[in-house]
Amino acid sequence: MQDAHDLSLVIDAHVPIVVLESHDEQQALGLLQRVARRQQIPLFSWTVTDGLRNGSFGLSIEQSGRYAEPEALLEYLKSTSEPGIYCLCDFHPWLTDQPKLVRLLKDFALKHQHTNTAVILLSYSWHLPPELSRLSARFSMSLPSDEQIMTLVREEAKNWSRRNDGRKVKTDNDTLQKLVSNLRGLTHAEVRRLVRGAIVDDGAINDSDLPEVNRAKFQLMDMEGVLSFEFGTERFSSVAGMAALKSWLEKRSTAFAEESAKDRPKGILLTGVQGGGKSLAAKAVAGVWGVPLLRLDMAALYNKYHGETERNLRESLALADRMSPCVLWIDEIEKGLGTDSSDGGLSQRVLGTLLTWMAEREKPVFMVATANDISKLPPELVRKGRFDELFFVDLPDSEVRLEIFSIHLGKRELDVQKFQLGPLVEASEGYSGAEIEQAIVASIYTAKASGKEVDTEIILQELYSTAPLSQVMAERIAALRAWATERGVVSVN
């Protein structure tokens, strides 16, 4: 009802051209019908296939269904004195490189600047020629609220029940709340479509439906490019150690989910040893909170043309806002924001764009940035207040290494009880989680090549034949640890 009131005010202000961008044409036409009733003037709709047709109560035109040609339509609108709302659907192609049509629409606008006659340009996207921009106004339809989304979910559940002999759709309140949260930012028609898709296969809405709903939402928003959807999130059961990080996230899970939360968690920066599990932890945040995980590719962000890199970042951040609630993962952030005096100030402009978004964003987008070398990051990014917390991911201790062996042996369907974990933990001192995993993978290949089963001895041989990063880059890792200790960065292990 608020949309109808606001659009009526625009009509009352005698704005002759209103640009209405929407993917939901039926919902937009329904809004215009309500406005026409409020204004007590007729509504007409135009498409290139049907021409001009009466879209509501009131006066009808004798030529209803005609004027399919854009030029004939605009000639008619220019000459008419009949008040009304004229909705032109998908008219944007004819206002590109056709100056006569642009002039005809301008003639209409100049004639009707002081009447209750308006042209509504309805399409998914509009870029008006400069001649028309000052004679027009843009209007955005509000997206469904949480209560409206829940109503749409219930309606689709009832529709499925009627088609299936009265069977009830199975779900639970927690899953429903997550579904509603993940459907924010979509139109009414898109919400219906995604809910219908979640129900139709098994007559249930459960946790297994949420990732597919999120993926479908991502595709609807046409977000492919430098921003990608990570379909495979993790549970923290797949992440060894990191007790401090797990506790920190659990305490803030409820606050992040609340739409009205004033101090919603904003993000974390994970730095530390390569292969320590920073990327896995980023995936686990999204998995535990049950929200989509979006990955910003810093390498794909940069473009050789002036201004394109900043535009790529702005569009990606805007799309992340539309995808909210979500986790935005920026992997190896120092590669895109590291200080570089030879790039003509590009990295500084990119940094400024990101910092502005971080400071002003209102949507529930939780940012997880990972960095292998935090010394390369500008101080403006790592100062207090940018991130809620900075975590240092160190090499795993003996308890965490024991957990890593158990996780990766179990993932490969190897019986953990058949292995002597004590010697494996002792032999892997100084190894990262990624290096331990690769030793297990290599032992499987070795065992298959020799026709044996994987055992403790084969894994030990693989460990002894590998020089871990803690030896190869001992000085660099020591410097990282010193940096974290000096600045009191929280260690997650």
Coordinates of C-alpha atoms in Angstrom, one line a residue:
M1 CA 0.0 0.0 0.0
Q2 CA 2.9 2.3 0.7
D3 CA 4.2 2.0 -2.9
A4 CA 0.7 3.0 -4.3
H5 CA 0.7 6.0 -2.0
D6 CA 4.2 7.1 -3.0
L7 CA 3.6 6.6 -6.7
S8 CA 0.3 8.6 -6.5
L9 CA 2.3 11.5 -5.0
V10 CA 4.6 11.4 -8.0
I11 CA 1.6 11.5 -10.4
D12 CA 0.1 14.3 -8.3
A13 CA 3.3 16.3 -8.8
H14 CA 2.6 16.2 -12.6
V15 CA 5.8 14.3 -13.4
P16 CA 5.1 13.3 -17.1
I17 CA 7.6 10.4 -17.3
V18 CA 8.2 7.8 -14.6
V19 CA 10.9 5.2 -14.9
L20 CA 10.0 1.9 -13.2
E21 CA 12.7 -0.8 -13.2
S22 CA 11.4 -4.2 -12.2
H23 CA 11.8 -7.8 -13.2
D24 CA 8.3 -8.5 -11.9
E25 CA 6.0 -7.1 -14.6
Q26 CA 2.8 -8.5 -13.1
Q27 CA 3.5 -7.1 -9.7
A28 CA 4.2 -3.7 -11.3
L29 CA 1.0 -3.7 -13.3
G30 CA -0.9 -4.6 -10.1
L31 CA 0.7 -1.5 -8.4
L32 CA -0.3 0.7 -11.3
Q33 CA -3.9 -0.5 -11.1
R34 CA -4.1 0.5 -7.5
V35 CA -2.6 3.9 -8.3
A36 CA -5.2 4.4 -11.1
R37 CA -8.0 3.6 -8.7
R38 CA -6.6 6.1 -6.2
Q39 CA -6.3 8.8 -8.9
Q40 CA -9.7 7.8 -10.5
I41 CA -8.1 7.9 -13.9
P42 CA -7.8 5.1 -16.5
L43 CA -4.8 2.9 -16.9
F44 CA -3.5 1.7 -20.4
S45 CA -0.7 -0.7 -21.0
W46 CA 1.3 -1.1 -24.2
T47 CA 3.4 -3.9 -25.6
V48 CA 4.9 -4.3 -29.0
T49 CA 2.8 -7.5 -29.4
D50 CA -0.6 -6.2 -28.3
G51 CA -0.4 -2.5 -28.9
L52 CA -2.2 -0.1 -26.5
R53 CA -4.9 -1.8 -24.4
N54 CA -7.2 -0.7 -21.6
G55 CA -5.6 -2.0 -18.3
S56 CA -8.2 -0.9 -15.8
F57 CA -11.6 0.6 -15.2
G58 CA -12.6 4.0 -16.7
L59 CA -12.7 5.4 -20.2
S60 CA -11.7 3.1 -23.0
I61 CA -10.1 4.2 -26.3
E62 CA -11.7 3.3 -29.5
Q63 CA -8.4 2.1 -30.9
S64 CA -7.7 -0.3 -28.0
G65 CA -5.3 -3.0 -29.1
R66 CA -3.8 -0.7 -31.8
Y67 CA -0.7 1.5 -32.0
A68 CA 1.7 -1.4 -31.9
E69 CA 4.3 0.6 -33.7
P70 CA 6.3 2.8 -31.3
E71 CA 6.1 5.9 -33.5
A72 CA 2.3 5.6 -34.0
L73 CA 2.0 5.2 -30.2
L74 CA 4.0 8.3 -29.3
E75 CA 2.2 10.3 -32.0
Y76 CA -1.1 9.3 -30.3
L77 CA 0.2 10.1 -26.8
K78 CA 1.4 13.5 -28.0
S79 CA -2.0 14.4 -29.4
T80 CA -4.2 13.0 -26.7
S81 CA -5.9 15.2 -24.2
E82 CA -7.4 12.3 -22.2
P83 CA -6.0 11.9 -18.7
G84 CA -4.6 8.6 -17.8
I85 CA -1.6 6.4 -16.9
Y86 CA 0.1 4.9 -19.9
C87 CA 2.4 2.0 -19.0
L88 CA 4.9 1.2 -21.8
C89 CA 6.4 -2.3 -21.3
D90 CA 9.9 -2.9 -22.6
F91 CA 10.1 0.3 -24.6
H92 CA 13.8 0.9 -24.0
P93 CA 15.1 -0.5 -27.3
W94 CA 13.3 2.2 -29.2
L95 CA 14.9 5.0 -27.3
T96 CA 18.3 4.1 -28.4
D97 CA 19.7 5.8 -31.6
Q98 CA 16.2 6.8 -32.7
P99 CA 16.1 10.6 -32.2
K100 CA 12.6 11.1 -33.6
L101 CA 11.1 8.8 -31.0
V102 CA 13.1 10.5 -28.3
R103 CA 11.7 13.9 -29.5
L104 CA 8.1 12.6 -29.6
L105 CA 8.3 11.4 -26.0
K106 CA 9.8 14.8 -25.1
D107 CA 7.0 16.5 -26.9
F108 CA 4.5 14.5 -24.8
A109 CA 6.3 15.3 -21.6
L110 CA 6.4 19.1 -22.3
K111 CA 2.7 19.1 -23.2
H112 CA 1.6 17.2 -20.0
Q113 CA 3.9 18.8 -17.4
H114 CA 0.8 20.2 -15.7
T115 CA -1.7 17.4 -16.1
N116 CA -2.4 14.0 -14.4
T117 CA -1.3 12.2 -17.5
A118 CA 1.9 10.2 -17.2
V119 CA 3.9 7.6 -19.1
I120 CA 5.3 4.8 -17.1
L121 CA 8.4 3.2 -18.7
L122 CA 8.4 -0.3 -17.3
S123 CA 11.3 -2.7 -17.9
Y124 CA 14.1 -4.6 -16.1
S125 CA 16.6 -1.8 -16.9
W126 CA 16.4 1.8 -18.1
H127 CA 19.0 4.3 -19.2
L128 CA 17.1 7.4 -20.4
P129 CA 18.6 9.8 -23.0
P130 CA 19.8 13.0 -21.4
E131 CA 17.0 15.0 -23.1
L132 CA 14.4 13.1 -21.1
S133 CA 16.2 12.6 -17.7
R134 CA 15.2 16.1 -16.3
L135 CA 11.5 15.5 -17.3
S136 CA 11.3 12.2 -15.5
A137 CA 11.4 10.6 -12.1
R138 CA 12.6 7.1 -11.1
F139 CA 10.5 5.0 -8.9
S140 CA 11.5 1.7 -7.2
M141 CA 9.1 -0.8 -6.0
S142 CA 9.7 -2.1 -2.5
L143 CA 10.6 -5.8 -2.2
P144 CA 8.6 -8.1 0.0
S145 CA 9.2 -7.9 3.8
D146 CA 9.9 -10.9 6.0
E147 CA 6.2 -11.2 6.8
Q148 CA 5.2 -11.0 3.1
I149 CA 7.8 -13.7 2.2
M150 CA 6.4 -15.9 4.9
T151 CA 2.9 -15.4 3.6
L152 CA 4.1 -16.4 0.1
V153 CA 5.8 -19.5 1.5
R154 CA 2.6 -20.5 3.2
E155 CA 0.6 -19.9 0.0
E156 CA 2.9 -22.1 -2.0
A157 CA 2.7 -24.8 0.7
K158 CA -1.1 -24.7 0.5
N159 CA -1.0 -24.9 -3.3
W160 CA 1.3 -28.0 -3.1
S161 CA -1.0 -29.5 -0.5
R162 CA -4.1 -29.0 -2.8
R163 CA -2.3 -30.7 -5.7
N164 CA -1.2 -33.7 -3.5
D165 CA -4.3 -34.9 -1.8
G166 CA -4.1 -32.7 1.2
R167 CA -0.6 -33.8 2.3
K168 CA 1.2 -31.2 4.5
V169 CA 4.6 -29.7 3.6
K170 CA 7.1 -30.9 6.2
T171 CA 9.4 -28.3 7.7
D172 CA 10.5 -26.7 11.0
N173 CA 10.5 -23.2 12.3
D174 CA 14.3 -22.8 12.3
T175 CA 14.5 -23.8 8.6
L176 CA 11.6 -21.5 7.7
Q177 CA 13.3 -18.5 9.3
K178 CA 16.6 -19.3 7.4
L179 CA 14.6 -19.6 4.2
V180 CA 12.8 -16.3 4.7
S181 CA 16.1 -14.6 5.5
N182 CA 17.8 -16.0 2.4
L183 CA 14.9 -14.9 0.2
R184 CA 15.3 -11.2 1.0
G185 CA 16.1 -9.0 -1.9
L186 CA 13.9 -10.9 -4.4
T187 CA 10.6 -9.9 -6.0
H188 CA 7.3 -11.5 -5.2
A189 CA 7.4 -13.7 -8.3
E190 CA 11.0 -14.8 -7.7
V191 CA 10.2 -15.7 -4.1
R192 CA 7.3 -17.9 -5.3
R193 CA 9.4 -19.6 -7.9
L194 CA 12.2 -20.5 -5.5
V195 CA 9.8 -21.7 -2.8
R196 CA 8.0 -23.8 -5.3
G197 CA 11.2 -25.4 -6.4
A198 CA 12.2 -26.2 -2.8
I199 CA 8.9 -27.9 -2.1
V200 CA 8.0 -29.7 -5.3
D201 CA 10.6 -32.5 -5.2
D202 CA 9.8 -34.0 -1.8
G203 CA 7.0 -32.0 -0.2
A204 CA 9.4 -30.6 2.4
I205 CA 11.5 -27.6 3.2
N206 CA 14.7 -28.6 5.0
D207 CA 18.3 -27.6 5.4
S208 CA 19.3 -29.4 2.2
D209 CA 17.1 -27.0 0.2
L210 CA 18.8 -23.9 1.4
P211 CA 22.1 -24.1 -0.6
E212 CA 20.1 -24.7 -3.8
V213 CA 17.8 -21.7 -3.0
N214 CA 20.8 -19.5 -2.5
R215 CA 22.4 -20.7 -5.7
A216 CA 19.2 -20.0 -7.6
K217 CA 19.0 -16.5 -6.0
F218 CA 22.6 -15.8 -7.1
Q219 CA 21.8 -16.8 -10.7
L220 CA 18.6 -14.7 -10.7
M221 CA 20.7 -11.6 -9.8
D222 CA 23.2 -12.2 -12.6
M223 CA 26.1 -12.0 -10.3
E224 CA 28.6 -14.0 -12.3
G225 CA 32.0 -12.3 -12.9
V226 CA 34.5 -11.2 -10.3
L227 CA 32.0 -12.3 -7.6
S228 CA 31.3 -16.1 -7.5
F229 CA 29.0 -18.3 -5.5
E230 CA 30.7 -20.9 -3.4
F231 CA 28.3 -23.9 -3.4
G232 CA 30.4 -26.1 -1.1
T233 CA 30.5 -24.6 2.4
E234 CA 31.8 -26.5 5.3
R235 CA 30.8 -27.4 8.9
F236 CA 33.1 -26.6 11.7
S237 CA 33.4 -30.3 12.3
S238 CA 35.6 -30.2 9.2
V239 CA 37.9 -27.6 10.7
A240 CA 40.4 -28.8 13.3
G241 CA 41.2 -26.6 16.2
M242 CA 40.4 -22.9 16.0
A243 CA 38.5 -23.0 19.3
A244 CA 38.8 -19.3 19.8
L245 CA 37.2 -18.5 16.4
K246 CA 34.5 -21.1 16.8
S247 CA 33.5 -19.6 20.2
W248 CA 33.6 -16.1 18.8
L249 CA 31.3 -17.0 15.9
E250 CA 28.8 -18.9 18.1
K251 CA 28.3 -15.9 20.4
R252 CA 27.5 -13.7 17.4
S253 CA 25.3 -16.1 15.4
T254 CA 22.0 -14.7 16.7
A255 CA 23.0 -11.1 16.4
F256 CA 23.9 -11.6 12.7
A257 CA 20.6 -13.2 11.9
E258 CA 18.5 -10.5 13.5
E259 CA 17.3 -8.0 10.9
S260 CA 16.9 -5.2 13.4
A261 CA 20.3 -5.7 15.2
K262 CA 22.1 -2.4 15.8
D263 CA 25.5 -3.9 16.5
R264 CA 25.6 -6.6 13.9
P265 CA 29.0 -8.3 13.5
K266 CA 30.8 -6.9 10.4
G267 CA 33.7 -9.2 9.7
I268 CA 37.0 -10.7 10.6
L269 CA 40.5 -10.8 9.1
L270 CA 42.4 -14.2 9.2
T271 CA 46.1 -14.1 8.8
G272 CA 48.9 -16.6 9.4
V273 CA 50.7 -19.5 8.0
Q274 CA 49.9 -20.7 4.5
G275 CA 47.9 -24.0 4.5
G276 CA 46.7 -23.4 8.1
G277 CA 43.1 -23.5 7.2
K278 CA 42.1 -19.9 6.7
S279 CA 40.1 -20.6 3.6
L280 CA 38.4 -23.6 5.2
A281 CA 37.4 -21.4 8.1
A282 CA 35.9 -18.8 5.8
K283 CA 33.7 -21.5 4.2
A284 CA 32.8 -22.8 7.7
V285 CA 31.4 -19.4 8.8
A286 CA 28.8 -19.5 6.0
G287 CA 28.0 -23.2 6.6
V288 CA 27.5 -22.8 10.4
W289 CA 25.3 -19.6 10.0
G290 CA 23.4 -21.2 7.1
V291 CA 23.9 -18.3 4.7
P292 CA 25.3 -18.0 1.1
L293 CA 29.1 -17.7 0.7
L294 CA 30.3 -15.3 -2.0
R295 CA 33.9 -15.1 -3.1
L296 CA 35.4 -11.9 -4.4
D297 CA 38.2 -12.7 -6.9
M298 CA 40.8 -9.9 -6.5
A299 CA 42.7 -11.1 -9.5
A300 CA 39.6 -10.8 -11.8
L301 CA 38.7 -7.4 -10.3
Y302 CA 41.5 -5.5 -12.0
N303 CA 40.9 -4.2 -15.5
K304 CA 43.3 -2.3 -17.8
Y305 CA 40.7 0.4 -18.7
H306 CA 40.6 3.5 -16.5
G307 CA 37.7 3.4 -14.0
E308 CA 36.7 -0.2 -14.8
T309 CA 38.4 -1.8 -11.7
E310 CA 36.6 0.5 -9.3
R311 CA 33.3 0.0 -11.1
N312 CA 33.8 -3.8 -10.9
L313 CA 34.3 -3.5 -7.1
R314 CA 31.3 -1.2 -6.6
E315 CA 29.0 -3.5 -8.6
S316 CA 30.3 -6.6 -6.7
L317 CA 29.7 -5.0 -3.3
A318 CA 26.3 -3.8 -4.4
L319 CA 25.4 -7.3 -5.5
A320 CA 26.6 -8.7 -2.2
D321 CA 24.3 -6.3 -0.4
R322 CA 21.4 -7.6 -2.5
M323 CA 22.4 -11.2 -1.7
S324 CA 22.4 -10.5 2.0
P325 CA 22.4 -12.1 4.5
C326 CA 25.6 -13.7 3.3
V327 CA 29.3 -14.1 4.0
L328 CA 31.7 -12.2 1.6
W329 CA 35.0 -14.0 1.4
I330 CA 38.0 -12.1 0.0
D331 CA 40.9 -14.5 -0.3
E332 CA 44.5 -13.3 -0.1
I333 CA 43.3 -9.7 0.1
E334 CA 46.9 -8.3 0.2
K335 CA 47.3 -9.3 -3.5
G336 CA 44.6 -6.8 -4.5
L337 CA 45.1 -4.0 -1.9
G338 CA 48.8 -4.1 -1.2
T339 CA 50.5 -0.8 -1.5
D340 CA 52.0 -0.2 -4.9
S341 CA 53.4 3.1 -6.0
S342 CA 53.7 2.1 -9.7
D343 CA 50.0 1.6 -10.4
G344 CA 49.0 5.2 -10.8
G345 CA 47.0 5.2 -7.6
L346 CA 44.7 2.4 -8.7
S347 CA 45.2 0.3 -5.5
Q348 CA 44.4 3.4 -3.4
R349 CA 41.2 4.1 -5.2
V350 CA 40.2 0.4 -4.8
L351 CA 41.0 0.6 -1.1
G352 CA 38.9 3.8 -0.8
T353 CA 35.9 2.2 -2.4
L354 CA 36.2 -0.9 -0.1
L355 CA 36.7 1.2 3.0
T356 CA 33.6 3.4 2.2
W357 CA 31.5 0.3 1.8
M358 CA 32.8 -1.3 5.0
A359 CA 31.9 1.9 6.9
E360 CA 28.5 2.6 5.4
R361 CA 27.0 -0.8 4.7
E362 CA 23.7 -1.5 6.5
K363 CA 22.9 -5.0 5.0
P364 CA 23.9 -8.2 6.9
V365 CA 27.1 -8.9 4.8
F366 CA 29.8 -10.5 7.0
M367 CA 33.2 -10.0 5.5
V368 CA 35.9 -12.7 5.9
A369 CA 39.3 -11.6 4.6
T370 CA 42.3 -13.9 4.5
A371 CA 45.9 -12.8 4.2
N372 CA 49.2 -14.7 4.1
D373 CA 51.3 -11.5 4.5
I374 CA 49.5 -8.9 6.5
S375 CA 52.5 -6.6 6.4
K376 CA 51.6 -5.8 2.8
L377 CA 48.2 -4.5 3.8
P378 CA 47.7 -0.7 4.2
P379 CA 47.3 0.4 7.9
E380 CA 43.9 2.0 7.1
L381 CA 42.4 -1.5 6.5
V382 CA 43.7 -3.2 9.7
R383 CA 43.1 -0.5 12.2
K384 CA 40.6 -1.1 15.0
G385 CA 37.0 -0.8 13.8
R386 CA 37.4 -2.0 10.3
F387 CA 37.1 -5.6 11.3
D388 CA 35.5 -6.9 14.5
E389 CA 38.6 -9.0 15.2
L390 CA 41.9 -10.1 13.7
F391 CA 42.8 -13.7 14.1
F392 CA 46.2 -15.4 13.7
V393 CA 46.2 -18.9 12.3
D394 CA 49.4 -20.6 13.5
L395 CA 50.8 -24.1 12.8
P396 CA 48.7 -26.7 14.6
D397 CA 49.8 -28.1 17.9
S398 CA 49.8 -31.8 18.8
E399 CA 46.1 -31.9 19.8
V400 CA 45.0 -30.1 16.6
R401 CA 47.3 -32.4 14.4
L402 CA 45.6 -35.4 16.0
E403 CA 42.2 -34.0 15.0
I404 CA 43.5 -33.2 11.5
F405 CA 44.6 -36.8 11.0
S406 CA 41.3 -38.1 12.2
I407 CA 39.3 -35.8 9.9
H408 CA 41.2 -36.5 6.7
L409 CA 41.5 -40.3 7.3
G410 CA 37.8 -40.4 7.9
K411 CA 37.0 -38.3 4.8
R412 CA 38.8 -41.0 2.7
E413 CA 36.9 -43.8 4.4
L414 CA 40.0 -45.1 6.2
D415 CA 39.5 -46.7 9.6
V416 CA 41.2 -44.4 12.1
Q417 CA 41.5 -47.2 14.6
K418 CA 43.9 -49.0 12.4
F419 CA 46.5 -46.2 12.5
Q420 CA 49.0 -45.3 15.2
L421 CA 48.1 -41.7 15.6
G422 CA 50.8 -41.0 18.2
P423 CA 53.8 -41.5 15.9
L424 CA 52.0 -39.6 13.1
V425 CA 51.4 -36.6 15.4
E426 CA 55.0 -36.6 16.5
A427 CA 56.4 -36.9 13.0
S428 CA 54.2 -34.1 11.7
E429 CA 55.6 -31.4 14.1
G430 CA 55.8 -28.1 12.2
Y431 CA 53.5 -29.3 9.4
S432 CA 50.4 -27.3 8.4
G433 CA 47.0 -28.9 8.0
A434 CA 47.3 -28.7 4.2
E435 CA 50.6 -30.5 4.3
I436 CA 49.2 -33.3 6.5
E437 CA 46.3 -33.8 4.2
Q438 CA 48.7 -34.0 1.2
A439 CA 50.8 -36.6 3.0
I440 CA 47.7 -38.7 3.4
V441 CA 46.7 -38.3 -0.2
A442 CA 50.2 -39.2 -1.4
S443 CA 50.3 -42.3 0.9
I444 CA 47.0 -43.5 -0.8
Y445 CA 48.7 -43.3 -4.3
T446 CA 51.9 -45.0 -3.0
A447 CA 49.8 -47.8 -1.4
K448 CA 47.8 -48.4 -4.6
A449 CA 51.0 -48.4 -6.8
S450 CA 52.5 -51.1 -4.6
G451 CA 49.3 -53.1 -4.2
K452 CA 49.1 -52.5 -0.4
E453 CA 46.7 -50.9 2.0
V454 CA 47.5 -47.6 3.5
D455 CA 49.1 -47.9 6.9
T456 CA 51.0 -45.8 9.5
E457 CA 54.4 -46.7 8.0
I458 CA 53.5 -45.4 4.5
I459 CA 52.2 -42.1 5.9
L460 CA 55.3 -41.7 8.0
Q461 CA 57.5 -42.2 4.9
E462 CA 55.5 -39.5 3.1
L463 CA 55.9 -37.1 6.0
Y464 CA 59.7 -37.8 6.3
S465 CA 60.2 -37.2 2.5
T466 CA 58.5 -33.8 2.7
A467 CA 60.1 -30.6 3.9
P468 CA 57.3 -28.6 5.5
L469 CA 56.9 -24.8 5.0
S470 CA 58.0 -24.2 8.6
Q471 CA 61.5 -25.3 7.5
V472 CA 61.6 -23.9 4.0
M473 CA 60.4 -20.5 5.1
A474 CA 61.4 -20.5 8.8
E475 CA 62.4 -16.8 8.9
R476 CA 59.2 -15.6 7.3
I477 CA 57.0 -17.6 9.6
A478 CA 59.0 -16.4 12.6
A479 CA 58.4 -12.8 11.5
L480 CA 54.6 -13.5 11.1
R481 CA 54.5 -14.9 14.7
A482 CA 56.4 -12.0 16.0
W483 CA 54.1 -9.5 14.3
A484 CA 51.0 -11.2 15.8
T485 CA 52.5 -11.4 19.3
E486 CA 53.5 -7.7 19.3
R487 CA 50.1 -6.5 18.3
G488 CA 48.1 -8.8 20.5
V489 CA 46.3 -10.5 17.6
V490 CA 44.0 -13.4 18.8
S491 CA 45.4 -16.8 18.0
V492 CA 42.7 -19.3 16.9
N493 CA 44.7 -22.4 17.8

